[in-house]
XYZ file of C-alpha atoms in Angstrom:
338
model
C 10.976 -34.130 6.186
C 14.674 -33.574 5.538
C 16.340 -30.939 7.747
C 17.699 -29.433 4.527
C 14.283 -28.577 3.063
C 11.876 -25.689 3.486
C 8.128 -25.884 3.200
C 6.951 -24.441 -0.140
C 5.680 -21.206 1.396
C 9.038 -20.546 3.077
C 11.431 -20.634 0.150
C 11.080 -17.024 -1.044
C 11.627 -15.715 2.494
C 14.679 -17.946 2.943
C 16.216 -16.777 -0.318
C 15.830 -13.136 0.658
C 17.068 -13.782 4.201
C 20.228 -15.597 3.146
C 21.167 -13.549 0.109
C 24.024 -11.765 1.912
C 25.582 -14.007 4.554
C 28.747 -11.882 4.597
C 26.814 -9.215 6.541
C 24.704 -11.654 8.528
C 23.555 -10.839 12.077
C 24.979 -12.987 14.879
C 21.536 -13.647 16.378
C 18.135 -13.952 14.749
C 14.667 -14.153 16.280
C 12.377 -16.142 13.977
C 8.785 -15.659 15.066
C 5.262 -16.262 13.853
C 2.050 -18.217 14.350
C 2.380 -21.752 15.771
C 2.034 -24.516 13.212
C 3.513 -22.814 10.135
C 6.895 -24.566 10.153
C 9.204 -22.110 11.938
C 11.457 -24.836 13.380
C 11.771 -26.453 9.960
C 12.674 -23.047 8.516
C 15.390 -22.669 11.162
C 16.747 -26.158 10.476
C 16.870 -25.664 6.722
C 18.370 -22.205 7.241
C 21.042 -23.643 9.516
C 21.840 -26.279 6.879
C 22.211 -23.543 4.260
C 24.525 -21.513 6.515
C 26.712 -24.568 7.087
C 26.622 -25.791 3.487
C 29.878 -25.578 1.508
C 28.136 -24.663 -1.742
C 24.670 -23.223 -1.003
C 22.484 -21.866 -3.784
C 19.619 -19.364 -3.501
C 19.181 -19.880 0.228
C 19.215 -23.671 0.036
C 21.750 -26.271 1.085
C 23.203 -28.283 -1.793
C 22.451 -31.634 -0.163
C 25.678 -33.151 -1.525
C 28.628 -31.756 0.442
C 30.088 -33.257 3.595
C 28.389 -30.615 5.732
C 24.958 -31.454 4.292
C 25.536 -35.130 4.881
C 26.371 -34.410 8.524
C 23.241 -32.258 8.926
C 21.083 -34.947 7.350
C 22.456 -37.576 9.751
C 21.949 -35.274 12.758
C 25.648 -35.273 13.639
C 27.070 -31.988 12.401
C 29.765 -30.913 14.893
C 29.121 -27.216 14.178
C 25.368 -27.391 14.825
C 23.580 -27.553 18.178
C 19.847 -27.510 18.930
C 18.598 -26.549 22.371
C 15.012 -27.229 23.376
C 13.110 -28.440 26.461
C 13.240 -32.116 27.336
C 9.539 -32.418 26.530
C 10.335 -31.433 22.929
C 13.261 -33.840 22.797
C 10.981 -36.604 24.050
C 8.438 -35.945 21.288
C 11.125 -35.863 18.593
C 13.256 -38.744 19.863
C 11.662 -40.804 22.669
C 14.910 -42.679 23.348
C 16.920 -39.499 23.949
C 15.302 -38.747 27.330
C 15.318 -41.188 30.233
C 13.936 -38.976 33.005
C 10.400 -39.653 34.207
C 9.677 -35.937 34.575
C 11.034 -34.163 31.472
C 11.358 -30.414 31.856
C 9.126 -28.005 29.957
C 11.792 -25.334 30.161
C 15.211 -24.759 28.659
C 17.545 -25.126 31.625
C 20.761 -23.240 32.291
C 22.716 -26.521 32.208
C 21.814 -26.850 28.524
C 23.315 -23.449 27.780
C 26.434 -24.213 29.804
C 27.191 -27.184 27.560
C 27.868 -24.667 24.772
C 30.805 -23.042 26.561
C 33.557 -25.413 25.336
C 31.908 -25.655 21.910
C 32.140 -21.878 21.458
C 35.892 -21.911 21.983
C 36.818 -24.666 19.547
C 37.580 -24.151 15.872
C 34.815 -24.962 13.416
C 35.277 -28.284 11.629
C 34.775 -27.034 8.077
C 36.247 -23.557 8.437
C 32.872 -21.841 8.270
C 30.307 -20.834 10.873
C 28.765 -22.691 13.755
C 25.002 -22.471 14.358
C 23.150 -22.740 17.672
C 19.378 -23.116 17.382
C 16.996 -22.677 20.299
C 13.250 -23.334 20.401
C 10.781 -22.333 21.589
C 12.573 -19.327 23.002
C 9.743 -18.517 25.400
C 10.452 -21.776 27.243
C 13.561 -20.193 28.769
C 13.127 -19.810 32.510
C 14.368 -16.725 34.358
C 17.833 -18.127 35.044
C 18.446 -19.565 31.576
C 17.094 -16.388 29.923
C 19.662 -14.290 31.744
C 22.397 -16.777 30.832
C 21.451 -16.513 27.165
C 21.425 -12.723 27.417
C 25.033 -12.745 28.615
C 26.022 -14.914 25.657
C 24.267 -12.622 23.181
C 25.869 -9.540 24.724
C 29.306 -10.917 23.865
C 28.929 -12.409 20.362
C 31.217 -15.317 19.555
C 33.182 -15.172 16.315
C 31.739 -17.220 13.445
C 28.680 -18.146 15.513
C 25.039 -17.610 14.564
C 22.132 -17.992 16.980
C 18.678 -18.872 15.649
C 15.929 -18.331 18.241
C 12.494 -19.610 17.260
C 9.444 -18.228 19.058
C 5.668 -18.595 18.912
C 5.249 -15.573 21.180
C 8.337 -13.387 21.162
C 6.670 -10.725 23.345
C 7.098 -13.166 26.244
C 10.893 -12.882 25.969
C 13.038 -10.470 27.913
C 13.115 -7.137 26.034
C 16.898 -7.208 26.333
C 17.049 -10.543 24.501
C 14.801 -9.197 21.742
C 17.018 -6.132 21.395
C 20.109 -8.330 20.878
C 18.533 -10.131 17.913
C 17.496 -9.246 14.395
C 13.834 -10.131 14.009
C 12.608 -12.187 11.070
C 8.798 -12.520 11.076
C 7.616 -15.669 9.313
C 4.185 -15.252 7.777
C 1.455 -17.858 7.525
C 1.030 -19.300 4.036
C -1.898 -18.171 1.916
C -5.017 -20.327 2.040
C -4.191 -21.709 -1.416
C -0.660 -22.597 -0.329
C -1.919 -24.258 2.836
C -4.567 -26.267 0.996
C -2.099 -27.283 -1.701
C 0.250 -28.721 0.915
C -2.530 -30.417 2.877
C -3.814 -32.035 -0.335
C -0.483 -33.870 -0.549
C -1.166 -35.317 2.924
C -4.405 -36.992 1.783
C -6.750 -35.048 4.087
C -10.491 -35.102 3.515
C -12.059 -31.620 3.539
C -8.698 -29.903 4.084
C -10.365 -26.478 4.084
C -12.184 -27.284 7.352
C -9.020 -28.555 9.044
C -7.047 -25.535 7.868
C -9.743 -23.175 9.159
C -9.787 -24.924 12.550
C -6.021 -24.426 12.789
C -6.260 -20.724 12.006
C -4.592 -21.125 8.617
C -1.541 -23.008 9.939
C -1.004 -26.123 7.768
C 1.157 -28.112 10.190
C -1.259 -27.450 13.034
C -4.085 -28.601 10.745
C -2.206 -31.821 9.989
C -1.636 -32.443 13.706
C -5.341 -31.876 14.404
C -6.266 -34.332 11.675
C -4.046 -36.995 13.215
C -5.328 -36.349 16.741
C -9.110 -36.180 16.354
C -11.961 -37.298 14.124
C -13.274 -33.865 13.165
C -11.819 -30.349 12.931
C -13.295 -29.272 16.258
C -13.131 -31.260 19.517
C -16.028 -33.572 20.310
C -16.837 -31.605 23.450
C -17.187 -28.348 21.511
C -19.662 -29.931 19.113
C -21.674 -31.175 22.096
C -21.496 -27.770 23.768
C -22.756 -25.976 20.652
C -25.509 -28.547 20.130
C -26.797 -28.359 23.703
C -26.788 -24.574 23.667
C -28.602 -24.524 20.325
C -31.217 -26.897 21.751
C -31.874 -24.543 24.642
C -30.162 -26.743 27.257
C -27.423 -24.446 28.616
C -27.157 -26.157 32.003
C -26.417 -29.458 30.248
C -22.987 -28.192 29.169
C -21.706 -28.381 32.757
C -21.477 -32.160 32.256
C -18.733 -31.546 29.680
C -16.295 -30.571 32.441
C -14.813 -34.094 32.575
C -13.838 -33.909 28.902
C -12.202 -30.507 29.305
C -10.175 -31.756 32.275
C -8.381 -34.154 29.906
C -7.058 -31.258 27.790
C -4.335 -28.729 28.610
C -5.886 -25.553 29.988
C -4.450 -23.334 27.247
C -5.863 -25.604 24.533
C -9.503 -25.615 25.635
C -9.360 -21.893 26.388
C -8.065 -21.278 22.863
C -10.847 -23.450 21.403
C -13.517 -21.496 23.268
C -11.998 -18.202 22.152
C -12.279 -19.348 18.542
C -15.859 -20.417 19.202
C -16.689 -16.872 20.301
C -14.867 -15.355 17.321
C -17.094 -17.469 15.079
C -20.185 -16.338 16.985
C -19.152 -12.731 16.486
C -18.764 -13.275 12.748
C -22.156 -14.980 12.513
C -23.835 -12.242 14.563
C -22.678 -9.865 11.827
C -24.016 -12.127 9.049
C -20.514 -13.341 8.094
C -19.225 -16.876 7.622
C -17.478 -18.452 10.627
C -13.687 -18.321 10.518
C -12.650 -21.420 12.451
C -15.383 -24.051 12.639
C -17.661 -23.937 9.573
C -19.002 -27.338 10.585
C -20.858 -25.595 13.432
C -22.560 -23.045 11.164
C -26.050 -24.344 11.883
C -25.558 -24.149 15.645
C -24.081 -20.657 15.307
C -27.149 -19.535 13.363
C -29.401 -20.694 16.201
C -27.231 -19.171 18.923
C -26.241 -15.768 17.549
C -29.735 -14.159 17.760
C -29.654 -14.733 21.529
C -26.248 -13.111 22.080
C -25.381 -9.457 21.673
C -21.965 -8.457 20.350
C -21.228 -6.952 23.753
C -21.829 -10.296 25.478
C -19.747 -12.189 22.911
C -16.842 -9.770 23.228
C -17.073 -9.773 27.018
C -16.810 -13.550 27.108
C -13.890 -13.588 24.638
C -11.992 -11.038 26.749
C -12.574 -13.084 29.899
C -11.200 -16.201 28.189
C -8.184 -14.218 26.945
C -7.473 -13.029 30.482
C -7.567 -16.608 31.791
C -5.255 -17.766 29.017
C -2.502 -15.427 30.217
C -2.166 -17.522 33.356
C -3.075 -20.877 31.811
C 0.329 -22.389 32.613
C -0.300 -21.979 36.328
C -4.051 -21.993 37.049
C -4.721 -22.040 40.775
C -7.427 -24.644 40.281
C -7.878 -26.046 36.788
C -11.132 -27.831 37.653
C -12.627 -24.673 39.167
C -11.644 -22.686 36.076
C -13.391 -25.185 33.807
C -16.620 -25.044 35.822
C -16.475 -21.250 35.971
C -16.051 -21.024 32.196
C -18.916 -23.423 31.486
C -21.201 -21.666 33.950
C -20.460 -18.308 32.326
C -21.322 -19.714 28.906
C -24.550 -21.266 30.216
C -25.506 -18.010 31.926
C -24.971 -15.941 28.772
C -26.855 -18.299 26.470
C -30.104 -16.364 26.775
C -28.740 -12.867 27.377
C -30.306 -10.157 25.273
């Protein structure tokens, strides 16, 4: 997708956001649910800010500035992100064997000379940073110092999936722009252009985030992971101890991902226990119907809260394998609670 374009559900927000650039804040915090296109919004917004003849929040696509943005070589535009993100976006741009998951202070220091040079087209310069929560303690404080002393003709765009994880002082130096998830109809309309089968199930599995749904579709054969289908099936068949054997499959996934999947599983169980349709994995409806009579709402909520507590420290679990076995044993134990 061109860095000059917004997703369809973003255009109205962009037009309202950019309607008065003469009184524009020097730093913006763009935040919202993962998988709804926040980085693309920031890129298209940056293109519009740099454009020589923008219209209704959109870059013209014709001027010299737009041509530079499209080629990825605009001298008044910088993007800062962890090396792991750079590696995903451009595998040849990173040569290190151990790319960093954090934005490092050295990356911010490279902006120093850039700040003190004249802009090439006589307009603004834009520095984009994502995801903002990947700043480590040192780089976060370095960014704070920059934001405390705004540079002339410079706009910062910070993109965050979880802005509460940022330093409160950084948040206070930015204007917040919440980006909402598209409506179900908007999400399905976009996914239909990507040739997905049963797009409603993929969109549900991604919590209504179209880009996340598309990534799921490309990564796995069904909207929910194979191991979750096996877990639900074995529980429904009255074989709770058999789910312990799924530990090997969970070990292949990032801790935060399988914890999130199990949380969604318990949200669905809670819905079904109240005679409502599941929210995330409708393909497991039959298993939910067999399981929910054996689980009280109190047990379901207790398990969800435990998973949420583990997720807070998912980046640094003391023993990932032990956590997996503990989670599976808890689920097996609660299968026949009353």
